[in-house]
Short mmCIF file of C-alpha atoms in Angstrom, two decimals:
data_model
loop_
_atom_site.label_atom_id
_atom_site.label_comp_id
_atom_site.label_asym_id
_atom_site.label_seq_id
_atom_site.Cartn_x
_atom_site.Cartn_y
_atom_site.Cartn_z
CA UNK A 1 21.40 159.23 100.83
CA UNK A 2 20.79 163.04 99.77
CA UNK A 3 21.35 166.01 100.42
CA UNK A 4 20.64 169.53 99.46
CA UNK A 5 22.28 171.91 96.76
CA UNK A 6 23.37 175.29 97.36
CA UNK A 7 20.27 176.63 95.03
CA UNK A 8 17.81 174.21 97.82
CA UNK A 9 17.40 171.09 95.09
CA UNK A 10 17.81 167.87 96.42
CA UNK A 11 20.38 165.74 95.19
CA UNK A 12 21.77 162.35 95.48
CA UNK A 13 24.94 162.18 97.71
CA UNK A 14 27.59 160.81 94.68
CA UNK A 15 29.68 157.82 95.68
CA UNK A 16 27.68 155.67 97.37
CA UNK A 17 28.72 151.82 97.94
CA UNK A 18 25.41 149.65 98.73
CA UNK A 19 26.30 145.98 100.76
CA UNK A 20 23.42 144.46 100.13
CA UNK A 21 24.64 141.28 102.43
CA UNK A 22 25.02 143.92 105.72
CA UNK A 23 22.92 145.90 103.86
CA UNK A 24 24.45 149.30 104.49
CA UNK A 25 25.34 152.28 102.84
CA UNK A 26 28.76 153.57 102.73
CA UNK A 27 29.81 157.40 101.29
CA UNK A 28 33.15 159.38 101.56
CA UNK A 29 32.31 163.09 103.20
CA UNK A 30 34.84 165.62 102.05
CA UNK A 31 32.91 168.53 103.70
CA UNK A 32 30.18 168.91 106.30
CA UNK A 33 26.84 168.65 105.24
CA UNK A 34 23.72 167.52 106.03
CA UNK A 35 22.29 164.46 104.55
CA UNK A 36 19.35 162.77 105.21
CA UNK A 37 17.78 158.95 103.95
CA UNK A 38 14.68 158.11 103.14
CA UNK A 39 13.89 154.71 104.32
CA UNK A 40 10.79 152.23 103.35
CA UNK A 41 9.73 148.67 102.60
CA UNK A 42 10.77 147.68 99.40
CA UNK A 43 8.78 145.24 97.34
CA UNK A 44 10.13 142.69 94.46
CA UNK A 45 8.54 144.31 91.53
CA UNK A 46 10.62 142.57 88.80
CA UNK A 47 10.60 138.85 87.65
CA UNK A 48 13.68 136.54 86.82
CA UNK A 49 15.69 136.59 83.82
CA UNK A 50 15.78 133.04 81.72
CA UNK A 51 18.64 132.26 79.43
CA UNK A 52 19.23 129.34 77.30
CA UNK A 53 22.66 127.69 76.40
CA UNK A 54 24.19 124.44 74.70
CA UNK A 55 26.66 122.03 76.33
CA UNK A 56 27.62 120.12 73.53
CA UNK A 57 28.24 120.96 69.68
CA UNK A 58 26.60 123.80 68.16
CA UNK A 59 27.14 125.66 64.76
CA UNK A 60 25.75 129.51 64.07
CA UNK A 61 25.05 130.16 60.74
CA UNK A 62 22.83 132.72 58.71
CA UNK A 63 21.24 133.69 62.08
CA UNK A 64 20.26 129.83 62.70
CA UNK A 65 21.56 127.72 65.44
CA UNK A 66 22.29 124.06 64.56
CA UNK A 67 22.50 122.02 67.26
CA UNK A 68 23.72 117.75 67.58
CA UNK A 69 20.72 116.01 68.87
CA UNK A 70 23.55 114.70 71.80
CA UNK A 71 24.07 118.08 73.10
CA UNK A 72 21.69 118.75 75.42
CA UNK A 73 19.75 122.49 76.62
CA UNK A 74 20.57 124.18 79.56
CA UNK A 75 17.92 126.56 81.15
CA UNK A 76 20.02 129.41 83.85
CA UNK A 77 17.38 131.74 85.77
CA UNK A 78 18.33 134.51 88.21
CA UNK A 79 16.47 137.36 89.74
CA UNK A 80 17.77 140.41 89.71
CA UNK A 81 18.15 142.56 92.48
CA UNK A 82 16.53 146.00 92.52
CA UNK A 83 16.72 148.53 95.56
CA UNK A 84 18.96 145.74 97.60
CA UNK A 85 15.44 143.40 97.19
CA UNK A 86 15.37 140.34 95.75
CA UNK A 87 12.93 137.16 96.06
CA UNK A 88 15.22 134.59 94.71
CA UNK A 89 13.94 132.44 91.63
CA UNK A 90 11.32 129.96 92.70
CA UNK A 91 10.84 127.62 89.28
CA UNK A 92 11.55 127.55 85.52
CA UNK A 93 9.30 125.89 82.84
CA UNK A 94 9.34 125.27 79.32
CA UNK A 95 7.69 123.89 76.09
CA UNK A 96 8.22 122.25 73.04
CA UNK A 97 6.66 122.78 69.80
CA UNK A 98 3.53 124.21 71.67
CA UNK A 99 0.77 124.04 69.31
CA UNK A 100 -1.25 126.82 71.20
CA UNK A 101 -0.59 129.42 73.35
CA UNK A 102 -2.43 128.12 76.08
CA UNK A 103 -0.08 124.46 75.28
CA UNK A 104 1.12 124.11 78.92
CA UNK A 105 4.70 124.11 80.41
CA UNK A 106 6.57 121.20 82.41
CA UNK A 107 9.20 122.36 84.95
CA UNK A 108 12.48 122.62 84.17
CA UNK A 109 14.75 120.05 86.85
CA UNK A 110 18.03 120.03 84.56
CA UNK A 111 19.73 119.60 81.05
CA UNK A 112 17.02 117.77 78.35
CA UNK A 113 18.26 116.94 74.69
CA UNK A 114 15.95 117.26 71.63
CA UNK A 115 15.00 115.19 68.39
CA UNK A 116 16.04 115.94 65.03
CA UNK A 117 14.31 118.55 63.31
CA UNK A 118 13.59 122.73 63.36
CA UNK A 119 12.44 122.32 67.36
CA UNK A 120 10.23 126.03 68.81
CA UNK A 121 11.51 125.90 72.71
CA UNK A 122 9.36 128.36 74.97
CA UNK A 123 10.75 129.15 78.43
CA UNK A 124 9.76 131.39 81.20
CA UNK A 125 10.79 131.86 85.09
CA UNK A 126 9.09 132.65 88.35
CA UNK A 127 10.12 134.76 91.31
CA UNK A 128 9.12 133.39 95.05
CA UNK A 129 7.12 136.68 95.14
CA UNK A 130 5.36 135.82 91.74
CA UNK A 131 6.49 137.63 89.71
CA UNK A 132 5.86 135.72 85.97
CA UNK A 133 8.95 136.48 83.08
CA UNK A 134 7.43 137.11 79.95
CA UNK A 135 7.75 134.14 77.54
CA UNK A 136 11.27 133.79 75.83
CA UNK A 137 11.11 131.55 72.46
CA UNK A 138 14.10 130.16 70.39
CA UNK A 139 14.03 127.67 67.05
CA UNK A 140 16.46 125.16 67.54
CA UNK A 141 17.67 123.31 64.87
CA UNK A 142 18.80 120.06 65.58
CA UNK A 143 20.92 117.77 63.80
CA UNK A 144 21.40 114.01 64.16
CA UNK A 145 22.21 112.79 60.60
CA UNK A 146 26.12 112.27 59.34
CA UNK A 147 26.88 113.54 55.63
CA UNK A 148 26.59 111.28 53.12
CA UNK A 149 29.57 111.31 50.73
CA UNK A 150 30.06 109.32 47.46
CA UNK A 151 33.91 108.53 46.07
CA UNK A 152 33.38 109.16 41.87
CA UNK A 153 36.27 107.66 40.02
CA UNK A 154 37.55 109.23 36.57
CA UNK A 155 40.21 106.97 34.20
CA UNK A 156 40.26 104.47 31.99
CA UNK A 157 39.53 100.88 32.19
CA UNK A 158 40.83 98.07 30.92
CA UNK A 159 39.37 94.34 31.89
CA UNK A 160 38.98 92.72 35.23
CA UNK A 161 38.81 95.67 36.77
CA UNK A 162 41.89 97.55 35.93
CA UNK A 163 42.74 100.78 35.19
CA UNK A 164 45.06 101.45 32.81
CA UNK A 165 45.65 104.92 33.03
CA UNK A 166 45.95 107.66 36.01
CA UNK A 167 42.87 107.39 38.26
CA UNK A 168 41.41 111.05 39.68
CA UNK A 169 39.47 110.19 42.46
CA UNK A 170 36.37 112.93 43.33
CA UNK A 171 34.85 113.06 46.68
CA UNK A 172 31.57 114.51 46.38
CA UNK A 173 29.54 115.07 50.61
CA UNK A 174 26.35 116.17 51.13
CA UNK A 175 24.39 117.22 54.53
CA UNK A 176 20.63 118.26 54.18
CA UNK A 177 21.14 120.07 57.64
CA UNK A 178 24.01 122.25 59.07
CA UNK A 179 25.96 121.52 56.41
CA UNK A 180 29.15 119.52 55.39
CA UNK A 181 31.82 120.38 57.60
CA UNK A 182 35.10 118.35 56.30
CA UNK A 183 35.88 115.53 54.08
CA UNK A 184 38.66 113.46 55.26
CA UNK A 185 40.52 110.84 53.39
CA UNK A 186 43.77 108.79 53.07
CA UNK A 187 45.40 106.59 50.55
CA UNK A 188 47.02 103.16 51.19
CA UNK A 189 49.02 102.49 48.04
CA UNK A 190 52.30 102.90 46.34
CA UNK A 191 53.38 106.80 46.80
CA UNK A 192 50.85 107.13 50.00
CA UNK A 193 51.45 106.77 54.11
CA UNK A 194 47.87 106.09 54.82
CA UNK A 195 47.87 108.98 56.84
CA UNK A 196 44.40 111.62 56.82
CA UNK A 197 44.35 114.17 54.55
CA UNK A 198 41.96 117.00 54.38
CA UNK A 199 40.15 117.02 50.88
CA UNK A 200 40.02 119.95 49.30
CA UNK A 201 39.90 119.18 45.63
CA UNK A 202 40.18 116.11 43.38
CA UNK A 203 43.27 114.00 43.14
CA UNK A 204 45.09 111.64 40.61
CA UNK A 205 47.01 108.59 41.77
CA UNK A 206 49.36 107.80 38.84
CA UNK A 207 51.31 105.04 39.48
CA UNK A 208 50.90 101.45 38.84
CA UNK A 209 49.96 99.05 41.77
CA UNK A 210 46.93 98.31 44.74
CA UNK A 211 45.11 101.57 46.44
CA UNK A 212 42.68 101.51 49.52
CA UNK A 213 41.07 104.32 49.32
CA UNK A 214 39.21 105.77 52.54
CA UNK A 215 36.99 108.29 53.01
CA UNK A 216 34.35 110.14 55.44
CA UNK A 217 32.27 113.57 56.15
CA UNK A 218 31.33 115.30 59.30
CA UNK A 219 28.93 117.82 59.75
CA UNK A 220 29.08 121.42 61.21
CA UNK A 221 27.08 119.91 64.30
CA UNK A 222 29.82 117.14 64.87
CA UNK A 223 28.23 114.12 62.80
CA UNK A 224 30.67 111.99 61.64
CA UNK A 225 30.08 109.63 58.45
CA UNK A 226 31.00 106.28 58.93
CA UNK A 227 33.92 105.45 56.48
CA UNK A 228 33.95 104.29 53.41
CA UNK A 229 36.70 102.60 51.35
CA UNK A 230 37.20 102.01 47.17
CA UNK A 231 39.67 99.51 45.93
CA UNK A 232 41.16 100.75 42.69
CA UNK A 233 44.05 98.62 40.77
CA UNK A 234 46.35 100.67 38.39
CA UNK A 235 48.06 98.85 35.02
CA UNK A 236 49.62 101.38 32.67
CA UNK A 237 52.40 99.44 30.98
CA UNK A 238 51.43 97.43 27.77
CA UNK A 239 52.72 93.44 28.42
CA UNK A 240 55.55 92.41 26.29
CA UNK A 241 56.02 89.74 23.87
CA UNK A 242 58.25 87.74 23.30
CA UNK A 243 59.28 85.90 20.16
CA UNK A 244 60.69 82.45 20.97
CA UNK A 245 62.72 80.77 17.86
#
């Protein structure tokens, strides 16, 4: 709706409310005037907009996305609507690891997972009145592999496997992908609950008896390392002798 300005410019009437369901206009006169519309067919001009999401476990970090290989992708289209027209979206496509540009696209019919490795998804959309999207692209980087973490043991030995001093125990992880996430152990032993702890540096078991210790790793994708356990038998005290007349 418009109307004109005191110096003869037309202007857009301010306030307007647009339904485009009943599609009507609604504005608020405070003063007679004259307005006019100007009415015409209105064509769908502008494609769909594509975006991609996770549903499952995903980590962000130094502008990469690391994604668990069980999470899966999730394509969402819509077309906007532009001068109360819209077309609606008619498909959605995508590629992986296209080794051309001409590679072609499979349609999109729900959620799809990927395999381990740096993955290049491509993924474009379709209005009913054809409008084509411009291709979107994104590197995934997908993760499927649990840390690996090794238990290093620090004290002194004596025979048959015995320690006969204080043990430090040093839990070393390792993930080649998103990274380690946590280290979680617990002790079964003399002085210990069995209960996990979160590692966050070495620690020394000092007194004498049995100790189970357990230990795993999971990654910032959600990996977890299957766990591992070290037996470790403590013996500080000398043996005593004892003379016999």
């Amino acid at each position: 709706l418009y109307h004109y300005e005191p110096n003869g410019s037309l202007a857009r009437v301010p306030g307007q409310l647009r339904d485009t369901d009943r599609k009507e206009i609604s504005v608020e006169i405070s003063i007679l005037t004259s307005i006019f519309a100007i009415f015409g067919k209105s064509t769908d001009n502008t494609a769909p907009v594509t975006t991609l999401s996770v549903a499952g476990s995903e980590y962000n970090a130094a502008e990469k996305t690391y994604i668990n290989v069980r999470s899966s992708v999730v394509l969402s289209a819509y077309d906007p609507v532009v001068y109360a027209t819209s077309t609606g979206v008619a498909f959605t496509e995508f590629r992986i690891d296209p080794a051309t540009s001409t590679a072609p696209f499979q349609l999109y019919s729900g959620h799809f997972s990927l395999k381990e490795g740096i993955r290049l998804l491509e993924f474009r959309s379709q209005d009913n009145a054809g409008n084509l999207e411009v291709v979107k692209s994104s590197y995934m980087y997908m993760d499927g592999t649990a840390p690996i973490t090794e238990g290093l043991i620090s004290g002194t030995t004596g025979r048959n496997g015995w320690y006969i001093s204080p043990v430090v125990v040093t839990l070393i992880s390792t993930d080649n992908l998103s990274g380690v996430g946590k280290i979680g152990y617990r002790v079964e032993g003399p002085g210990y609950n069995n209960k996990e702890i979160i590692y966050t540096s070495s620690f020394t078991l000092n007194n004498e008896g049995l100790y189970t210790v357990r230990y795993y790793a999971v990654d910032n994708a959600g990996n977890v390392e299957s766990e591992k356990e070290t037996i470790l038998k403590l013996d500080m005290g000398a043996p005593l002798a004892m003379a016999v007349s």
